PDB file of N, CA and C in Angstrom:
ATOM      1  N   UNK A   1       8.524  -2.235 -10.060  1.00 57.00           N
ATOM      2  CA  UNK A   1       9.551  -1.256  -9.715  1.00 57.00           C
ATOM      3  C   UNK A   1       9.207  -0.564  -8.406  1.00 57.00           C
ATOM      4  N   UNK A   2       7.941  -0.303  -8.239  1.00 63.00           N
ATOM      5  CA  UNK A   2       7.543   0.455  -7.059  1.00 63.00           C
ATOM      6  C   UNK A   2       7.813  -0.329  -5.776  1.00 63.00           C
ATOM      7  N   UNK A   3       7.628  -1.642  -5.815  1.00 69.00           N
ATOM      8  CA  UNK A   3       7.789  -2.446  -4.605  1.00 69.00           C
ATOM      9  C   UNK A   3       9.223  -2.909  -4.381  1.00 69.00           C
ATOM     10  N   UNK A   4       9.917  -3.314  -5.434  1.00 75.00           N
ATOM     11  CA  UNK A   4      11.233  -3.905  -5.226  1.00 75.00           C
ATOM     12  C   UNK A   4      12.378  -3.123  -5.853  1.00 75.00           C
ATOM     13  N   UNK A   5      12.135  -1.980  -6.423  1.00 79.00           N
ATOM     14  CA  UNK A   5      13.197  -1.219  -7.061  1.00 79.00           C
ATOM     15  C   UNK A   5      13.850  -0.174  -6.178  1.00 79.00           C
ATOM     16  N   UNK A   6      13.261   0.082  -5.018  1.00 84.00           N
ATOM     17  CA  UNK A   6      13.744   1.155  -4.157  1.00 84.00           C
ATOM     18  C   UNK A   6      15.146   0.883  -3.642  1.00 84.00           C
ATOM     19  N   UNK A   7      15.400  -0.302  -3.123  1.00 86.00           N
ATOM     20  CA  UNK A   7      16.701  -0.614  -2.516  1.00 86.00           C
ATOM     21  C   UNK A   7      17.824  -0.532  -3.541  1.00 86.00           C
ATOM     22  N   UNK A   8      17.610  -1.078  -4.728  1.00 87.00           N
ATOM     23  CA  UNK A   8      18.664  -1.030  -5.749  1.00 87.00           C
ATOM     24  C   UNK A   8      18.905   0.400  -6.224  1.00 87.00           C
ATOM     25  N   UNK A   9      17.846   1.187  -6.351  1.00 87.00           N
ATOM     26  CA  UNK A   9      18.011   2.590  -6.730  1.00 87.00           C
ATOM     27  C   UNK A   9      18.775   3.349  -5.658  1.00 87.00           C
ATOM     28  N   UNK A  10      18.445   3.110  -4.410  1.00 89.00           N
ATOM     29  CA  UNK A  10      19.122   3.773  -3.300  1.00 89.00           C
ATOM     30  C   UNK A  10      20.606   3.407  -3.269  1.00 89.00           C
ATOM     31  N   UNK A  11      20.926   2.143  -3.523  1.00 91.00           N
ATOM     32  CA  UNK A  11      22.332   1.722  -3.585  1.00 91.00           C
ATOM     33  C   UNK A  11      23.071   2.436  -4.709  1.00 91.00           C
ATOM     34  N   UNK A  12      22.426   2.549  -5.876  1.00 93.00           N
ATOM     35  CA  UNK A  12      23.044   3.252  -7.006  1.00 93.00           C
ATOM     36  C   UNK A  12      23.272   4.728  -6.687  1.00 93.00           C
ATOM     37  N   UNK A  13      22.301   5.351  -6.051  1.00 92.00           N
ATOM     38  CA  UNK A  13      22.426   6.772  -5.697  1.00 92.00           C
ATOM     39  C   UNK A  13      23.542   6.971  -4.684  1.00 92.00           C
ATOM     40  N   UNK A  14      23.610   6.103  -3.682  1.00 93.00           N
ATOM     41  CA  UNK A  14      24.677   6.216  -2.676  1.00 93.00           C
ATOM     42  C   UNK A  14      26.055   6.048  -3.302  1.00 93.00           C
ATOM     43  N   UNK A  15      26.207   5.087  -4.206  1.00 95.00           N
ATOM     44  CA  UNK A  15      27.518   4.897  -4.840  1.00 95.00           C
ATOM     45  C   UNK A  15      27.865   6.085  -5.734  1.00 95.00           C
ATOM     46  N   UNK A  16      26.880   6.643  -6.444  1.00 96.00           N
ATOM     47  CA  UNK A  16      27.117   7.831  -7.264  1.00 96.00           C
ATOM     48  C   UNK A  16      27.563   9.002  -6.398  1.00 96.00           C
ATOM     49  N   UNK A  17      26.868   9.193  -5.275  1.00 93.00           N
ATOM     50  CA  UNK A  17      27.214  10.295  -4.370  1.00 93.00           C
ATOM     51  C   UNK A  17      28.601  10.103  -3.767  1.00 93.00           C
ATOM     52  N   UNK A  18      28.972   8.875  -3.461  1.00 95.00           N
ATOM     53  CA  UNK A  18      30.313   8.604  -2.933  1.00 95.00           C
ATOM     54  C   UNK A  18      31.389   8.931  -3.959  1.00 95.00           C
ATOM     55  N   UNK A  19      31.167   8.542  -5.201  1.00 96.00           N
ATOM     56  CA  UNK A  19      32.150   8.791  -6.263  1.00 96.00           C
ATOM     57  C   UNK A  19      32.338  10.283  -6.493  1.00 96.00           C
ATOM     58  N   UNK A  20      31.259  11.045  -6.413  1.00 96.00           N
ATOM     59  CA  UNK A  20      31.302  12.473  -6.725  1.00 96.00           C
ATOM     60  C   UNK A  20      31.354  13.371  -5.487  1.00 96.00           C
ATOM     61  N   UNK A  21      31.631  12.788  -4.338  1.00 95.00           N
ATOM     62  CA  UNK A  21      31.759  13.532  -3.075  1.00 95.00           C
ATOM     63  C   UNK A  21      30.547  14.418  -2.779  1.00 95.00           C
ATOM     64  N   UNK A  22      29.369  13.851  -2.926  1.00 94.00           N
ATOM     65  CA  UNK A  22      28.124  14.557  -2.631  1.00 94.00           C
ATOM     66  C   UNK A  22      27.654  14.119  -1.247  1.00 94.00           C
ATOM     67  N   UNK A  23      27.339  15.084  -0.400  1.00 93.00           N
ATOM     68  CA  UNK A  23      26.874  14.766   0.946  1.00 93.00           C
ATOM     69  C   UNK A  23      25.492  14.119   0.900  1.00 93.00           C
ATOM     70  N   UNK A  24      25.324  13.089   1.701  1.00 89.00           N
ATOM     71  CA  UNK A  24      24.059  12.367   1.776  1.00 89.00           C
ATOM     72  C   UNK A  24      23.482  12.570   3.170  1.00 89.00           C
ATOM     73  N   UNK A  25      22.241  13.038   3.271  1.00 86.00           N
ATOM     74  CA  UNK A  25      21.656  13.182   4.616  1.00 86.00           C
ATOM     75  C   UNK A  25      21.410  11.802   5.230  1.00 86.00           C
ATOM     76  N   UNK A  26      21.449  11.738   6.539  1.00 90.00           N
ATOM     77  CA  UNK A  26      21.140  10.482   7.225  1.00 90.00           C
ATOM     78  C   UNK A  26      19.648  10.225   7.071  1.00 90.00           C
ATOM     79  N   UNK A  27      19.318   9.055   6.584  1.00 89.00           N
ATOM     80  CA  UNK A  27      17.929   8.760   6.243  1.00 89.00           C
ATOM     81  C   UNK A  27      17.015   8.649   7.454  1.00 89.00           C
ATOM     82  N   UNK A  28      17.576   8.450   8.632  1.00 90.00           N
ATOM     83  CA  UNK A  28      16.725   8.353   9.810  1.00 90.00           C
ATOM     84  C   UNK A  28      16.508   9.699  10.504  1.00 90.00           C
ATOM     85  N   UNK A  29      17.124  10.769   9.989  1.00 88.00           N
ATOM     86  CA  UNK A  29      16.919  12.109  10.553  1.00 88.00           C
ATOM     87  C   UNK A  29      15.581  12.675  10.082  1.00 88.00           C
ATOM     88  N   UNK A  30      15.041  13.592  10.863  1.00 85.00           N
ATOM     89  CA  UNK A  30      13.761  14.223  10.507  1.00 85.00           C
ATOM     90  C   UNK A  30      13.911  15.080   9.258  1.00 85.00           C
ATOM     91  N   UNK A  31      12.878  15.045   8.437  1.00 85.00           N
ATOM     92  CA  UNK A  31      12.840  15.854   7.219  1.00 85.00           C
ATOM     93  C   UNK A  31      11.985  17.083   7.493  1.00 85.00           C
ATOM     94  N   UNK A  32      12.518  18.252   7.157  1.00 80.00           N
ATOM     95  CA  UNK A  32      11.801  19.514   7.332  1.00 80.00           C
ATOM     96  C   UNK A  32      11.547  20.124   5.958  1.00 80.00           C
ATOM     97  N   UNK A  33      10.294  20.127   5.492  1.00 77.00           N
ATOM     98  CA  UNK A  33      10.011  20.702   4.178  1.00 77.00           C
ATOM     99  C   UNK A  33      10.209  22.211   4.177  1.00 77.00           C
ATOM    100  N   UNK A  34      10.704  22.732   3.087  1.00 72.00           N
ATOM    101  CA  UNK A  34      10.925  24.169   2.973  1.00 72.00           C
ATOM    102  C   UNK A  34      12.120  24.616   3.775  1.00 72.00           C
ATOM    103  N   UNK A  35      12.131  25.868   4.150  1.00 64.00           N
ATOM    104  CA  UNK A  35      13.278  26.443   4.844  1.00 64.00           C
ATOM    105  C   UNK A  35      13.114  26.470   6.355  1.00 64.00           C
ATOM    106  N   UNK A  36      11.901  26.334   6.843  1.00 62.00           N
ATOM    107  CA  UNK A  36      11.658  26.451   8.277  1.00 62.00           C
ATOM    108  C   UNK A  36      12.018  25.159   8.996  1.00 62.00           C
ATOM    109  N   UNK A  37      12.885  25.243   9.985  1.00 61.00           N
ATOM    110  CA  UNK A  37      13.252  24.084  10.789  1.00 61.00           C
ATOM    111  C   UNK A  37      12.294  23.906  11.967  1.00 61.00           C
ATOM    112  N   UNK A  38      11.397  24.865  12.166  1.00 64.00           N
ATOM    113  CA  UNK A  38      10.459  24.787  13.284  1.00 64.00           C
ATOM    114  C   UNK A  38       9.259  23.900  12.974  1.00 64.00           C
ATOM    115  N   UNK A  39       8.896  23.819  11.705  1.00 64.00           N
ATOM    116  CA  UNK A  39       7.737  23.022  11.314  1.00 64.00           C
ATOM    117  C   UNK A  39       8.176  21.576  11.085  1.00 64.00           C
ATOM    118  N   UNK A  40       7.929  20.739  12.046  1.00 64.00           N
ATOM    119  CA  UNK A  40       8.279  19.331  11.913  1.00 64.00           C
ATOM    120  C   UNK A  40       7.122  18.592  11.252  1.00 64.00           C
ATOM    121  N   UNK A  41       7.429  17.855  10.206  1.00 68.00           N
ATOM    122  CA  UNK A  41       6.390  17.114   9.499  1.00 68.00           C
ATOM    123  C   UNK A  41       6.197  15.722  10.086  1.00 68.00           C
ATOM    124  N   UNK A  42       7.100  15.300  10.959  1.00 80.00           N
ATOM    125  CA  UNK A  42       6.988  13.982  11.566  1.00 80.00           C
ATOM    126  C   UNK A  42       7.489  12.855  10.693  1.00 80.00           C
ATOM    127  N   UNK A  43       8.108  13.171   9.561  1.00 86.00           N
ATOM    128  CA  UNK A  43       8.658  12.132   8.692  1.00 86.00           C
ATOM    129  C   UNK A  43      10.174  12.282   8.624  1.00 86.00           C
ATOM    130  N   UNK A  44      10.828  11.173   8.302  1.00 89.00           N
ATOM    131  CA  UNK A  44      12.279  11.232   8.145  1.00 89.00           C
ATOM    132  C   UNK A  44      12.634  11.280   6.656  1.00 89.00           C
ATOM    133  N   UNK A  45      13.922  11.428   6.362  1.00 89.00           N
ATOM    134  CA  UNK A  45      14.362  11.530   4.972  1.00 89.00           C
ATOM    135  C   UNK A  45      14.014  10.278   4.169  1.00 89.00           C
ATOM    136  N   UNK A  46      14.144   9.101   4.783  1.00 90.00           N
ATOM    137  CA  UNK A  46      13.845   7.861   4.062  1.00 90.00           C
ATOM    138  C   UNK A  46      12.390   7.844   3.598  1.00 90.00           C
ATOM    139  N   UNK A  47      11.469   8.224   4.482  1.00 90.00           N
ATOM    140  CA  UNK A  47      10.052   8.261   4.123  1.00 90.00           C
ATOM    141  C   UNK A  47       9.800   9.307   3.041  1.00 90.00           C
ATOM    142  N   UNK A  48      10.367  10.488   3.220  1.00 89.00           N
ATOM    143  CA  UNK A  48      10.177  11.559   2.243  1.00 89.00           C
ATOM    144  C   UNK A  48      10.664  11.134   0.859  1.00 89.00           C
ATOM    145  N   UNK A  49      11.870  10.574   0.792  1.00 90.00           N
ATOM    146  CA  UNK A  49      12.428  10.201  -0.507  1.00 90.00           C
ATOM    147  C   UNK A  49      11.647   9.071  -1.160  1.00 90.00           C
ATOM    148  N   UNK A  50      11.226   8.096  -0.364  1.00 90.00           N
ATOM    149  CA  UNK A  50      10.516   6.960  -0.943  1.00 90.00           C
ATOM    150  C   UNK A  50       9.079   7.310  -1.313  1.00 90.00           C
ATOM    151  N   UNK A  51       8.346   7.910  -0.397  1.00 89.00           N
ATOM    152  CA  UNK A  51       6.916   8.145  -0.616  1.00 89.00           C
ATOM    153  C   UNK A  51       6.649   9.417  -1.408  1.00 89.00           C
ATOM    154  N   UNK A  52       7.298  10.505  -1.041  1.00 89.00           N
ATOM    155  CA  UNK A  52       6.976  11.795  -1.639  1.00 89.00           C
ATOM    156  C   UNK A  52       7.779  12.101  -2.898  1.00 89.00           C
ATOM    157  N   UNK A  53       8.827  11.328  -3.169  1.00 90.00           N
ATOM    158  CA  UNK A  53       9.605  11.553  -4.387  1.00 90.00           C
ATOM    159  C   UNK A  53       9.538  10.329  -5.296  1.00 90.00           C
ATOM    160  N   UNK A  54      10.038   9.177  -4.831  1.00 90.00           N
ATOM    161  CA  UNK A  54      10.134   7.968  -5.653  1.00 90.00           C
ATOM    162  C   UNK A  54       8.768   7.511  -6.153  1.00 90.00           C
ATOM    163  N   UNK A  55       7.793   7.352  -5.246  1.00 90.00           N
ATOM    164  CA  UNK A  55       6.467   6.891  -5.655  1.00 90.00           C
ATOM    165  C   UNK A  55       5.803   7.872  -6.611  1.00 90.00           C
ATOM    166  N   UNK A  56       6.000   9.155  -6.393  1.00 92.00           N
ATOM    167  CA  UNK A  56       5.399  10.165  -7.268  1.00 92.00           C
ATOM    168  C   UNK A  56       5.996  10.070  -8.671  1.00 92.00           C
ATOM    169  N   UNK A  57       7.308   9.891  -8.758  1.00 91.00           N
ATOM    170  CA  UNK A  57       7.959   9.762 -10.071  1.00 91.00           C
ATOM    171  C   UNK A  57       7.464   8.509 -10.783  1.00 91.00           C
ATOM    172  N   UNK A  58       7.356   7.393 -10.079  1.00 90.00           N
ATOM    173  CA  UNK A  58       6.849   6.155 -10.682  1.00 90.00           C
ATOM    174  C   UNK A  58       5.418   6.362 -11.177  1.00 90.00           C
ATOM    175  N   UNK A  59       4.576   7.007 -10.383  1.00 92.00           N
ATOM    176  CA  UNK A  59       3.189   7.259 -10.789  1.00 92.00           C
ATOM    177  C   UNK A  59       3.109   8.159 -12.018  1.00 92.00           C
ATOM    178  N   UNK A  60       3.949   9.180 -12.082  1.00 94.00           N
ATOM    179  CA  UNK A  60       3.959  10.086 -13.239  1.00 94.00           C
ATOM    180  C   UNK A  60       4.408   9.336 -14.490  1.00 94.00           C
ATOM    181  N   UNK A  61       5.439   8.501 -14.366  1.00 91.00           N
ATOM    182  CA  UNK A  61       5.905   7.731 -15.517  1.00 91.00           C
ATOM    183  C   UNK A  61       4.844   6.747 -15.983  1.00 91.00           C
ATOM    184  N   UNK A  62       4.177   6.085 -15.045  1.00 88.00           N
ATOM    185  CA  UNK A  62       3.120   5.147 -15.399  1.00 88.00           C
ATOM    186  C   UNK A  62       1.966   5.859 -16.099  1.00 88.00           C
ATOM    187  N   UNK A  63       1.588   7.014 -15.604  1.00 91.00           N
ATOM    188  CA  UNK A  63       0.518   7.785 -16.237  1.00 91.00           C
ATOM    189  C   UNK A  63       0.910   8.211 -17.649  1.00 91.00           C
ATOM    190  N   UNK A  64       2.160   8.620 -17.825  1.00 90.00           N
ATOM    191  CA  UNK A  64       2.648   9.014 -19.153  1.00 90.00           C
ATOM    192  C   UNK A  64       2.588   7.832 -20.123  1.00 90.00           C
ATOM    193  N   UNK A  65       2.995   6.654 -19.671  1.00 83.00           N
ATOM    194  CA  UNK A  65       2.919   5.468 -20.526  1.00 83.00           C
ATOM    195  C   UNK A  65       1.472   5.123 -20.856  1.00 83.00           C
ATOM    196  N   UNK A  66       0.588   5.217 -19.873  1.00 83.00           N
ATOM    197  CA  UNK A  66      -0.831   4.939 -20.120  1.00 83.00           C
ATOM    198  C   UNK A  66      -1.434   5.931 -21.105  1.00 83.00           C
ATOM    199  N   UNK A  67      -0.991   7.182 -21.074  1.00 85.00           N
ATOM    200  CA  UNK A  67      -1.490   8.188 -22.006  1.00 85.00           C
ATOM    201  C   UNK A  67      -0.977   7.956 -23.423  1.00 85.00           C
ATOM    202  N   UNK A  68       0.218   7.396 -23.554  1.00 83.00           N
ATOM    203  CA  UNK A  68       0.825   7.225 -24.877  1.00 83.00           C
ATOM    204  C   UNK A  68       0.403   5.939 -25.582  1.00 83.00           C
ATOM    205  N   UNK A  69       0.106   4.895 -24.826  1.00 77.00           N
ATOM    206  CA  UNK A  69      -0.217   3.603 -25.425  1.00 77.00           C
ATOM    207  C   UNK A  69      -1.645   3.215 -25.082  1.00 77.00           C
ATOM    208  N   UNK A  70      -2.374   2.730 -26.101  1.00 79.00           N
ATOM    209  CA  UNK A  70      -3.725   2.257 -25.829  1.00 79.00           C
ATOM    210  C   UNK A  70      -3.664   0.842 -25.246  1.00 79.00           C
ATOM    211  N   UNK A  71      -4.823   0.286 -24.919  1.00 75.00           N
ATOM    212  CA  UNK A  71      -4.885  -1.012 -24.247  1.00 75.00           C
ATOM    213  C   UNK A  71      -4.313  -2.116 -25.127  1.00 75.00           C
ATOM    214  N   UNK A  72      -4.623  -2.093 -26.411  1.00 74.00           N
ATOM    215  CA  UNK A  72      -4.140  -3.138 -27.313  1.00 74.00           C
ATOM    216  C   UNK A  72      -2.619  -3.113 -27.393  1.00 74.00           C
ATOM    217  N   UNK A  73      -2.041  -1.937 -27.551  1.00 75.00           N
ATOM    218  CA  UNK A  73      -0.583  -1.834 -27.618  1.00 75.00           C
ATOM    219  C   UNK A  73       0.061  -2.293 -26.319  1.00 75.00           C
ATOM    220  N   UNK A  74      -0.519  -1.915 -25.200  1.00 72.00           N
ATOM    221  CA  UNK A  74       0.017  -2.329 -23.899  1.00 72.00           C
ATOM    222  C   UNK A  74      -0.053  -3.840 -23.743  1.00 72.00           C
ATOM    223  N   UNK A  75      -1.176  -4.433 -24.152  1.00 74.00           N
ATOM    224  CA  UNK A  75      -1.311  -5.886 -24.057  1.00 74.00           C
ATOM    225  C   UNK A  75      -0.293  -6.594 -24.937  1.00 74.00           C
ATOM    226  N   UNK A  76      -0.064  -6.068 -26.131  1.00 77.00           N
ATOM    227  CA  UNK A  76       0.925  -6.687 -27.012  1.00 77.00           C
ATOM    228  C   UNK A  76       2.333  -6.569 -26.446  1.00 77.00           C
ATOM    229  N   UNK A  77       2.664  -5.420 -25.865  1.00 73.00           N
ATOM    230  CA  UNK A  77       3.984  -5.260 -25.250  1.00 73.00           C
ATOM    231  C   UNK A  77       4.171  -6.222 -24.083  1.00 73.00           C
ATOM    232  N   UNK A  78       3.145  -6.359 -23.244  1.00 70.00           N
ATOM    233  CA  UNK A  78       3.234  -7.303 -22.126  1.00 70.00           C
ATOM    234  C   UNK A  78       3.363  -8.735 -22.632  1.00 70.00           C
ATOM    235  N   UNK A  79       2.654  -9.050 -23.692  1.00 71.00           N
ATOM    236  CA  UNK A  79       2.745 -10.389 -24.265  1.00 71.00           C
ATOM    237  C   UNK A  79       4.122 -10.689 -24.811  1.00 71.00           C
ATOM    238  N   UNK A  80       4.737  -9.719 -25.484  1.00 72.00           N
ATOM    239  CA  UNK A  80       6.100  -9.925 -25.993  1.00 72.00           C
ATOM    240  C   UNK A  80       7.086 -10.079 -24.849  1.00 72.00           C
ATOM    241  N   UNK A  81       6.859  -9.344 -23.769  1.00 66.00           N
ATOM    242  CA  UNK A  81       7.736  -9.461 -22.608  1.00 66.00           C
ATOM    243  C   UNK A  81       7.659 -10.834 -21.968  1.00 66.00           C
ATOM    244  N   UNK A  82       6.497 -11.479 -22.051  1.00 68.00           N
ATOM    245  CA  UNK A  82       6.357 -12.806 -21.452  1.00 68.00           C
ATOM    246  C   UNK A  82       7.096 -13.870 -22.255  1.00 68.00           C
ATOM    247  N   UNK A  83       7.476 -13.566 -23.475  1.00 69.00           N
ATOM    248  CA  UNK A  83       8.205 -14.526 -24.304  1.00 69.00           C
ATOM    249  C   UNK A  83       9.713 -14.411 -24.154  1.00 69.00           C
ATOM    250  N   UNK A  84      10.163 -13.694 -23.156  1.00 65.00           N
ATOM    251  CA  UNK A  84      11.592 -13.536 -22.895  1.00 65.00           C
ATOM    252  C   UNK A  84      12.162 -14.853 -22.371  1.00 65.00           C
ATOM    253  N   UNK A  85      13.220 -15.392 -23.013  1.00 67.00           N
ATOM    254  CA  UNK A  85      13.773 -16.677 -22.571  1.00 67.00           C
ATOM    255  C   UNK A  85      14.526 -16.610 -21.244  1.00 67.00           C
ATOM    256  N   UNK A  86      14.832 -15.408 -20.767  1.00 66.00           N
ATOM    257  CA  UNK A  86      15.488 -15.295 -19.469  1.00 66.00           C
ATOM    258  C   UNK A  86      14.522 -15.820 -18.408  1.00 66.00           C
ATOM    259  N   UNK A  87      15.005 -16.565 -17.464  1.00 60.00           N
ATOM    260  CA  UNK A  87      14.191 -17.192 -16.406  1.00 60.00           C
ATOM    261  C   UNK A  87      13.176 -18.184 -16.974  1.00 60.00           C
ATOM    262  N   UNK A  88      13.507 -18.796 -18.087  1.00 55.00           N
ATOM    263  CA  UNK A  88      12.702 -19.881 -18.671  1.00 55.00           C
ATOM    264  C   UNK A  88      11.241 -19.494 -18.884  1.00 55.00           C
ATOM    265  N   UNK A  89      11.021 -18.330 -19.457  1.00 55.00           N
ATOM    266  CA  UNK A  89       9.672 -17.859 -19.786  1.00 55.00           C
ATOM    267  C   UNK A  89       8.763 -17.844 -18.557  1.00 55.00           C
ATOM    268  N   UNK A  90       9.291 -17.434 -17.426  1.00 59.00           N
ATOM    269  CA  UNK A  90       8.549 -17.497 -16.160  1.00 59.00           C
ATOM    270  C   UNK A  90       7.279 -16.647 -16.170  1.00 59.00           C
ATOM    271  N   UNK A  91       7.219 -15.619 -16.993  1.00 56.00           N
ATOM    272  CA  UNK A  91       6.030 -14.757 -17.034  1.00 56.00           C
ATOM    273  C   UNK A  91       5.011 -15.201 -18.075  1.00 56.00           C
ATOM    274  N   UNK A  92       5.270 -16.323 -18.738  1.00 57.00           N
ATOM    275  CA  UNK A  92       4.393 -16.783 -19.801  1.00 57.00           C
ATOM    276  C   UNK A  92       3.059 -17.246 -19.224  1.00 57.00           C
ATOM    277  N   UNK A  93       1.981 -16.782 -19.827  1.00 59.00           N
ATOM    278  CA  UNK A  93       0.630 -17.132 -19.399  1.00 59.00           C
ATOM    279  C   UNK A  93      -0.132 -17.595 -20.637  1.00 59.00           C
ATOM    280  N   UNK A  94      -0.510 -18.866 -20.681  1.00 56.00           N
ATOM    281  CA  UNK A  94      -1.143 -19.455 -21.863  1.00 56.00           C
ATOM    282  C   UNK A  94      -2.451 -18.740 -22.211  1.00 56.00           C
ATOM    283  N   UNK A  95      -3.281 -18.428 -21.217  1.00 54.00           N
ATOM    284  CA  UNK A  95      -4.544 -17.739 -21.491  1.00 54.00           C
ATOM    285  C   UNK A  95      -4.291 -16.344 -22.046  1.00 54.00           C
ATOM    286  N   UNK A  96      -3.305 -15.647 -21.504  1.00 54.00           N
ATOM    287  CA  UNK A  96      -2.964 -14.306 -21.984  1.00 54.00           C
ATOM    288  C   UNK A  96      -2.472 -14.382 -23.426  1.00 54.00           C
ATOM    289  N   UNK A  97      -1.684 -15.406 -23.731  1.00 53.00           N
ATOM    290  CA  UNK A  97      -1.153 -15.579 -25.085  1.00 53.00           C
ATOM    291  C   UNK A  97      -2.293 -15.800 -26.065  1.00 53.00           C
ATOM    292  N   UNK A  98      -3.295 -16.578 -25.684  1.00 51.00           N
ATOM    293  CA  UNK A  98      -4.437 -16.824 -26.564  1.00 51.00           C
ATOM    294  C   UNK A  98      -5.250 -15.554 -26.791  1.00 51.00           C
ATOM    295  N   UNK A  99      -5.433 -14.739 -25.749  1.00 55.00           N
ATOM    296  CA  UNK A  99      -6.187 -13.496 -25.927  1.00 55.00           C
ATOM    297  C   UNK A  99      -5.405 -12.511 -26.785  1.00 55.00           C
ATOM    298  N   UNK A 100      -4.077 -12.499 -26.670  1.00 50.00           N
ATOM    299  CA  UNK A 100      -3.251 -11.622 -27.498  1.00 50.00           C
ATOM    300  C   UNK A 100      -3.313 -12.046 -28.955  1.00 50.00           C
ATOM    301  N   UNK A 101      -3.358 -13.351 -29.206  1.00 53.00           N
ATOM    302  CA  UNK A 101      -3.451 -13.851 -30.576  1.00 53.00           C
ATOM    303  C   UNK A 101      -4.767 -13.394 -31.199  1.00 53.00           C
ATOM    304  N   UNK A 102      -5.837 -13.372 -30.428  1.00 57.00           N
ATOM    305  CA  UNK A 102      -7.133 -12.912 -30.921  1.00 57.00           C
ATOM    306  C   UNK A 102      -7.064 -11.440 -31.305  1.00 57.00           C
ATOM    307  N   UNK A 103      -6.391 -10.630 -30.503  1.00 53.00           N
ATOM    308  CA  UNK A 103      -6.257  -9.198 -30.790  1.00 53.00           C
ATOM    309  C   UNK A 103      -5.483  -8.984 -32.079  1.00 53.00           C
ATOM    310  N   UNK A 104      -4.394  -9.729 -32.270  1.00 55.00           N
ATOM    311  CA  UNK A 104      -3.563  -9.568 -33.463  1.00 55.00           C
ATOM    312  C   UNK A 104      -4.327  -9.982 -34.704  1.00 55.00           C
ATOM    313  N   UNK A 105      -5.115 -11.038 -34.624  1.00 54.00           N
ATOM    314  CA  UNK A 105      -5.849 -11.532 -35.784  1.00 54.00           C
ATOM    315  C   UNK A 105      -6.998 -10.623 -36.188  1.00 54.00           C
ATOM    316  N   UNK A 106      -7.447  -9.762 -35.285  1.00 57.00           N
ATOM    317  CA  UNK A 106      -8.555  -8.855 -35.613  1.00 57.00           C
ATOM    318  C   UNK A 106      -8.045  -7.788 -36.462  1.00 57.00           C
TER     319      UNK A 106
END
């Protein structure tokens, strides 16, 4: 999600803003944190939204998932995801499947 989800999320946000008549700042304009327009941070809106907002939210969600699920549960969830018939089981890994079977049998 962190690498390839940004563009699709941005498209969804832009279409939502268009439907609801919400003004969208130009992403190539400079971003000024806080209320002061004199303090230039040297970043534009696109950088601010992607790095300082989007990446932070993804990291917080990932940390929350890591706190809620132990390693065994995470491995089992990933293993079940690899058995998805969409894309002809493209994520299937035979070695991973064997290690997951060992965990379940214990």
